[in-house]
Protein backbone atom coordinates (compact mmCIF):
# COMPACT_ATOMS: atom_id res chain seq x y z
CA MET A 1 0.07 0.15 -0.05
CA ARG A 2 1.09 3.32 -0.82
CA SER A 3 2.17 5.43 1.99
CA PHE A 4 0.88 8.86 2.65
CA ILE A 5 3.69 10.79 0.90
CA LEU A 6 3.53 13.57 -1.73
CA THR A 7 5.87 13.87 -4.52
CA ALA A 8 4.94 17.61 -4.88
CA LEU A 9 3.88 19.37 -1.39
CA VAL A 10 0.98 21.33 -1.49
CA CYS A 11 2.07 24.08 1.03
CA LEU A 12 2.61 26.39 -1.82
CA PRO A 13 0.77 26.40 -5.16
CA LEU A 14 1.76 23.62 -7.51
CA LEU A 15 1.11 25.63 -10.63
CA THR A 16 3.15 28.67 -11.82
CA ASN A 17 1.34 30.09 -14.99
CA ALA A 18 3.34 31.97 -17.46
CA ALA A 19 3.13 33.67 -21.04
CA LEU A 20 4.81 32.48 -24.27
CA ASN A 21 8.67 32.36 -23.48
CA GLY A 22 8.23 33.25 -20.18
CA PRO A 23 9.28 31.20 -16.88
CA CYS A 24 7.15 28.29 -15.63
CA THR A 25 7.48 25.40 -12.78
CA ALA A 26 6.34 22.19 -13.76
CA ASN A 27 6.04 19.87 -10.56
CA GLY A 28 8.91 21.91 -8.89
CA VAL A 29 11.26 21.89 -11.79
CA PRO A 30 11.88 25.21 -13.67
CA GLY A 31 11.30 25.73 -17.27
CA ALA A 32 9.82 27.98 -19.88
CA CYS A 33 6.51 28.15 -21.70
CA LEU A 34 7.39 27.05 -25.19
CA ALA A 35 5.76 25.57 -28.43
CA THR A 36 5.99 21.82 -28.01
CA SER A 37 7.66 21.63 -31.30
CA THR A 38 10.49 24.02 -30.19
CA CYS A 39 10.97 22.22 -27.01
CA SER A 40 11.33 18.62 -28.43
CA GLY A 41 13.55 20.03 -31.18
CA GLY A 42 15.79 21.17 -28.45
CA GLY A 43 15.55 18.00 -26.42
CA GLY A 44 13.36 19.32 -23.84
CA THR A 45 10.20 17.75 -22.12
CA SER A 46 6.92 19.57 -22.58
CA VAL A 47 4.60 19.35 -19.48
CA SER A 48 0.87 20.12 -20.03
CA GLY A 49 -1.12 22.19 -17.34
CA PHE A 50 1.55 24.69 -16.37
CA CYS A 51 1.16 27.49 -19.19
CA PRO A 52 -2.58 27.36 -19.23
CA THR A 53 -3.36 30.87 -20.65
CA ASP A 54 -1.27 30.06 -23.74
CA PRO A 55 -2.46 28.23 -26.91
CA ALA A 56 -2.85 24.31 -26.69
CA ASP A 57 0.60 23.71 -28.00
CA VAL A 58 2.53 25.87 -25.65
CA LYS A 59 3.46 23.87 -22.46
CA CYS A 60 6.28 24.14 -19.77
CA CYS A 61 9.59 23.12 -21.44
CA THR A 62 12.03 21.62 -18.78
CA LYS A 63 15.40 20.27 -19.61
CA THR A 64 18.76 19.35 -17.57
CA CYS A 65 21.72 20.61 -19.14
CA GLY A 66 25.54 20.80 -19.03
CA ASN A 67 27.34 19.52 -15.79
CA GLY A 68 24.66 19.45 -13.34
CA GLY A 69 22.64 22.44 -14.84
CA GLN A 70 18.81 23.02 -15.51
CA CYS A 71 17.38 25.33 -18.54
CA ARG A 72 15.70 28.30 -16.96
CA ILE A 73 15.11 31.99 -17.81
CA THR A 74 18.38 33.85 -16.84
CA SER A 75 16.64 36.22 -14.49
CA THR A 76 15.75 32.93 -12.21
CA CYS A 77 19.28 31.63 -11.96
CA THR A 78 20.35 32.46 -8.59
CA THR A 79 23.85 31.32 -9.32
CA GLY A 80 24.42 33.54 -12.09
CA ASN A 81 26.51 30.91 -13.87
CA THR A 82 24.69 30.31 -17.13
CA GLN A 83 25.86 28.80 -20.61
CA SER A 84 24.14 29.58 -23.87
CA GLY A 85 23.26 27.04 -26.67
CA LEU A 86 22.00 24.27 -24.75
CA CYS A 87 18.43 25.10 -24.22
CA PRO A 88 15.82 25.45 -26.80
CA GLY A 89 13.50 28.63 -27.28
CA PRO A 90 14.41 32.50 -26.37
CA SER A 91 17.88 33.70 -25.79
CA ASP A 92 17.27 34.25 -22.32
CA PHE A 93 16.33 30.51 -21.66
CA LYS A 94 19.95 29.47 -20.68
CA CYS A 95 21.47 26.56 -19.05
CA CYS A 96 21.79 27.50 -15.43
CA LEU A 97 24.87 25.68 -13.57
CA PRO A 98 25.95 25.21 -10.09
CA ALA A 99 28.12 27.96 -8.96
CA SER A 100 31.27 25.97 -8.88
CA GLY A 101 30.59 24.59 -12.51
CA CYS A 102 31.07 20.89 -11.22
CA THR A 103 28.53 18.17 -11.71
CA PRO A 104 26.34 17.26 -8.49
CA PRO A 105 27.00 13.88 -7.19
CA SER A 106 24.28 11.12 -7.15
CA VAL A 107 22.72 10.59 -3.83
CA ASN A 108 24.09 7.93 -1.48
CA THR A 109 22.42 4.38 -0.95
CA ALA A 110 21.20 5.73 2.19
CA THR A 111 19.03 8.30 0.52
CA ILE A 112 17.96 6.15 -2.06
CA ALA A 113 16.63 3.76 0.74
CA LEU A 114 14.87 6.54 2.53
CA ILE A 115 13.12 7.83 -0.64
CA LYS A 116 11.96 4.27 -1.41
CA LYS A 117 10.58 3.76 2.26
CA SER A 118 8.67 6.98 2.19
CA GLU A 119 7.49 6.83 -1.46
CA GLY A 120 6.55 3.30 -1.58
CA PHE A 121 6.51 1.19 -4.85
CA VAL A 122 3.63 1.58 -7.44
CA SER A 123 4.23 -0.86 -10.53
CA LYS A 124 1.44 1.06 -12.58
CA PRO A 125 0.14 4.55 -12.72
CA ALA A 126 -1.92 5.36 -9.84
CA PRO A 127 -3.45 8.25 -7.80
CA ASP A 128 -1.13 9.54 -4.97
CA PRO A 129 -2.94 10.76 -1.56
CA ILE A 130 -4.16 14.09 -2.98
CA GLY A 131 -4.95 12.35 -6.56
CA LEU A 132 -1.77 13.18 -8.48
CA PRO A 133 -0.84 10.03 -10.90
CA THR A 134 2.54 8.45 -9.85
CA VAL A 135 4.33 5.31 -10.64
CA GLY A 136 7.27 3.75 -9.42
CA TYR A 137 9.02 5.26 -6.42
CA GLY A 138 7.09 8.63 -6.62
CA HIS A 139 7.62 9.52 -10.31
CA LEU A 140 4.73 12.10 -11.06
CA CYS A 141 3.31 11.50 -14.38
CA GLN A 142 4.11 14.14 -16.80
CA THR A 143 1.58 12.95 -19.63
CA SER A 144 -1.63 10.94 -19.87
CA GLY A 145 -0.66 7.26 -18.73
CA CYS A 146 2.97 8.18 -17.90
CA SER A 147 3.77 7.63 -21.41
CA GLU A 148 7.13 9.55 -20.87
CA VAL A 149 8.35 6.64 -18.90
CA PRO A 150 10.67 4.80 -20.82
CA TYR A 151 9.96 1.41 -19.38
CA SER A 152 6.82 -0.75 -19.75
CA PHE A 153 4.29 -1.36 -17.10
CA PRO A 154 4.24 -2.82 -14.74
CA LEU A 155 7.44 -1.62 -13.50
CA THR A 156 9.53 -3.93 -11.78
CA GLU A 157 11.61 -2.78 -8.58
CA SER A 158 14.78 -2.70 -10.91
CA THR A 159 13.23 -0.28 -13.67
CA ALA A 160 11.53 1.67 -10.94
CA THR A 161 14.86 2.26 -9.33
CA SER A 162 16.29 3.28 -12.72
CA LEU A 163 13.53 5.76 -13.11
CA LEU A 164 14.08 7.07 -9.63
CA HIS A 165 17.76 7.77 -10.29
CA SER A 166 16.68 9.70 -13.61
CA ASP A 167 14.10 11.64 -11.74
CA LEU A 168 16.73 12.52 -8.84
CA VAL A 169 19.10 14.39 -11.43
CA SER A 170 16.91 17.69 -11.47
CA PHE A 171 16.67 17.74 -7.61
CA GLN A 172 20.43 17.15 -7.23
CA ASN A 173 20.99 20.04 -9.48
CA CYS A 174 18.67 22.52 -7.78
CA ILE A 175 20.06 21.80 -4.11
CA ALA A 176 23.68 22.26 -5.62
CA ARG A 177 22.57 25.33 -7.35
CA ASP A 178 20.56 26.91 -4.71
CA ILE A 179 23.15 26.25 -1.85
CA VAL A 180 26.21 28.46 -2.10
CA ASP A 181 29.42 26.90 -2.22
CA GLY A 182 30.61 28.20 1.16
CA VAL A 183 28.12 25.64 2.73
CA ARG A 184 29.92 22.15 3.09
CA LEU A 185 27.48 19.27 3.28
CA ASN A 186 28.37 15.55 3.53
CA ASP A 187 26.67 13.03 1.57
CA ASN A 188 24.06 12.44 4.03
CA GLN A 189 23.18 15.91 4.41
CA TYR A 190 23.01 16.50 0.75
CA GLY A 191 20.98 13.40 0.23
CA ALA A 192 18.39 14.49 2.89
CA LEU A 193 17.90 17.72 1.19
CA VAL A 194 17.59 16.01 -2.15
CA SER A 195 14.91 13.81 -0.74
CA TRP A 196 12.98 16.88 0.68
CA ALA A 197 13.35 18.66 -2.62
CA PHE A 198 11.95 15.50 -4.53
CA ASN A 199 9.04 15.79 -2.23
CA VAL A 200 8.24 19.45 -2.21
CA GLY A 201 9.75 20.63 -5.40
CA CYS A 202 12.69 22.74 -6.42
CA ALA A 203 10.96 25.99 -6.33
CA ASN A 204 9.60 25.41 -2.93
CA ALA A 205 12.90 24.35 -1.75
CA GLY A 206 14.86 27.16 -3.40
CA SER A 207 12.81 29.91 -1.93
CA SER A 208 12.65 28.29 1.61
CA THR A 209 13.97 29.67 4.94
CA LEU A 210 15.96 26.30 5.26
CA ILE A 211 18.14 27.29 2.22
CA THR A 212 18.35 30.90 3.28
CA ARG A 213 19.50 30.01 6.67
CA LEU A 214 22.19 27.77 5.21
CA ASN A 215 23.23 30.33 2.92
CA ASN A 216 23.67 32.87 5.71
CA GLY A 217 26.13 30.66 7.57
CA GLU A 218 23.90 29.06 10.11
CA THR A 219 24.84 25.58 11.55
CA PRO A 220 23.49 23.02 9.11
CA ASN A 221 22.51 20.35 11.71
CA THR A 222 20.47 23.20 13.67
CA VAL A 223 18.76 24.54 10.69
CA ALA A 224 17.66 21.13 9.31
CA SER A 225 16.49 19.95 12.66
CA GLU A 226 14.50 22.95 12.99
CA GLU A 227 13.14 23.46 9.30
CA LEU A 228 12.56 20.13 7.85
CA PRO A 229 9.85 19.36 10.40
CA LYS A 230 7.76 22.42 9.08
CA TRP A 231 7.15 20.62 5.81
CA ASN A 232 4.61 18.26 7.22
CA LYS A 233 1.38 19.59 5.53
CA ALA A 234 -0.53 18.87 2.31
CA GLY A 235 -3.94 20.86 1.31
CA GLY A 236 -3.52 22.57 4.83
CA ALA A 237 -3.52 19.21 6.99
CA VAL A 238 -0.54 17.45 8.53
CA LEU A 239 -0.06 14.01 7.34
CA PRO A 240 1.72 11.45 9.42
CA GLY A 241 3.51 10.13 6.55
CA LEU A 242 5.20 13.42 5.85
CA VAL A 243 5.86 13.84 9.61
CA THR A 244 7.71 10.48 9.55
CA ARG A 245 9.58 11.42 6.39
CA ARG A 246 10.92 14.34 7.86
CA ALA A 247 11.88 12.91 10.93
CA ASN A 248 13.80 10.26 8.78
CA GLU A 249 15.50 13.09 6.59
CA VAL A 250 16.52 14.83 9.76
CA ALA A 251 18.01 11.86 11.19
CA LEU A 252 19.78 10.90 7.88
CA PHE A 253 20.88 14.87 7.76
CA LYS A 254 22.51 14.36 11.35
CA THR A 255 24.45 11.13 10.46
CA ALA A 256 28.11 11.91 10.38
CA SER A 257 30.02 11.13 7.24
CA SER A 258 33.60 12.04 5.98
CA VAL A 259 32.29 12.06 2.44
CA ILE A 260 31.83 15.79 1.19
CA ALA A 261 29.04 16.16 -1.52
CA HIS A 262 28.60 19.97 -1.39
CA PRO A 263 30.11 22.04 -2.90
CA PRO A 264 30.09 19.52 -5.75
CA PRO A 265 33.55 17.83 -6.10
CA CYS A 266 35.22 18.16 -9.43
């Protein structure tokens, strides 16, 4: 049975509307509202429902790029480290890279285990606790029937794990991008934050008090202990599954490790 965990937390709006060529956020991942042909021609993924005021063929285009980057409108790239020529659409839709320019690492096995336990395994697309269609370990479907998933249904635990690793790239990128390089995090701290971002979305994580406090130089373990438990609501109600997940993320965050994951090693 699927646990009471959300892929996209509803403490803040899930939809960010935008005009053609303007910024959008699709399920927590930044992008730009582009014609689907422009998006696919540049290697991006078009996500329906996030540019509702535009024509039917204009959708939120998302794409990972470069070494740990995400295509986004340059005015929203907090690191200021952008690269041209890697993203479809307008000239100000560029690859936003981590400040260090290095590729964020994949999360460790402890993080994968935490996410799997929190999300639960679903072999075929099915509604999550607030009705959003998900499959595997918390993959939020981008298209009807989750047609974007490159594996046949029902998923096996192996193919679901591969899908999870692929999904996590965007969230590894946004945690590395939003946290300044002066903040040193070990692989457990980094993994706990990636798990949190996977659950609440990059946009919510990036604008959070948690990230602000880390970037202001406060003690990471204190910040995580105080801020992560606040993210326990969906639809205005506290969910026991989210309370448990946040507690597990805090415990992982506070687990000592000598492996440094942030700033990303080159």
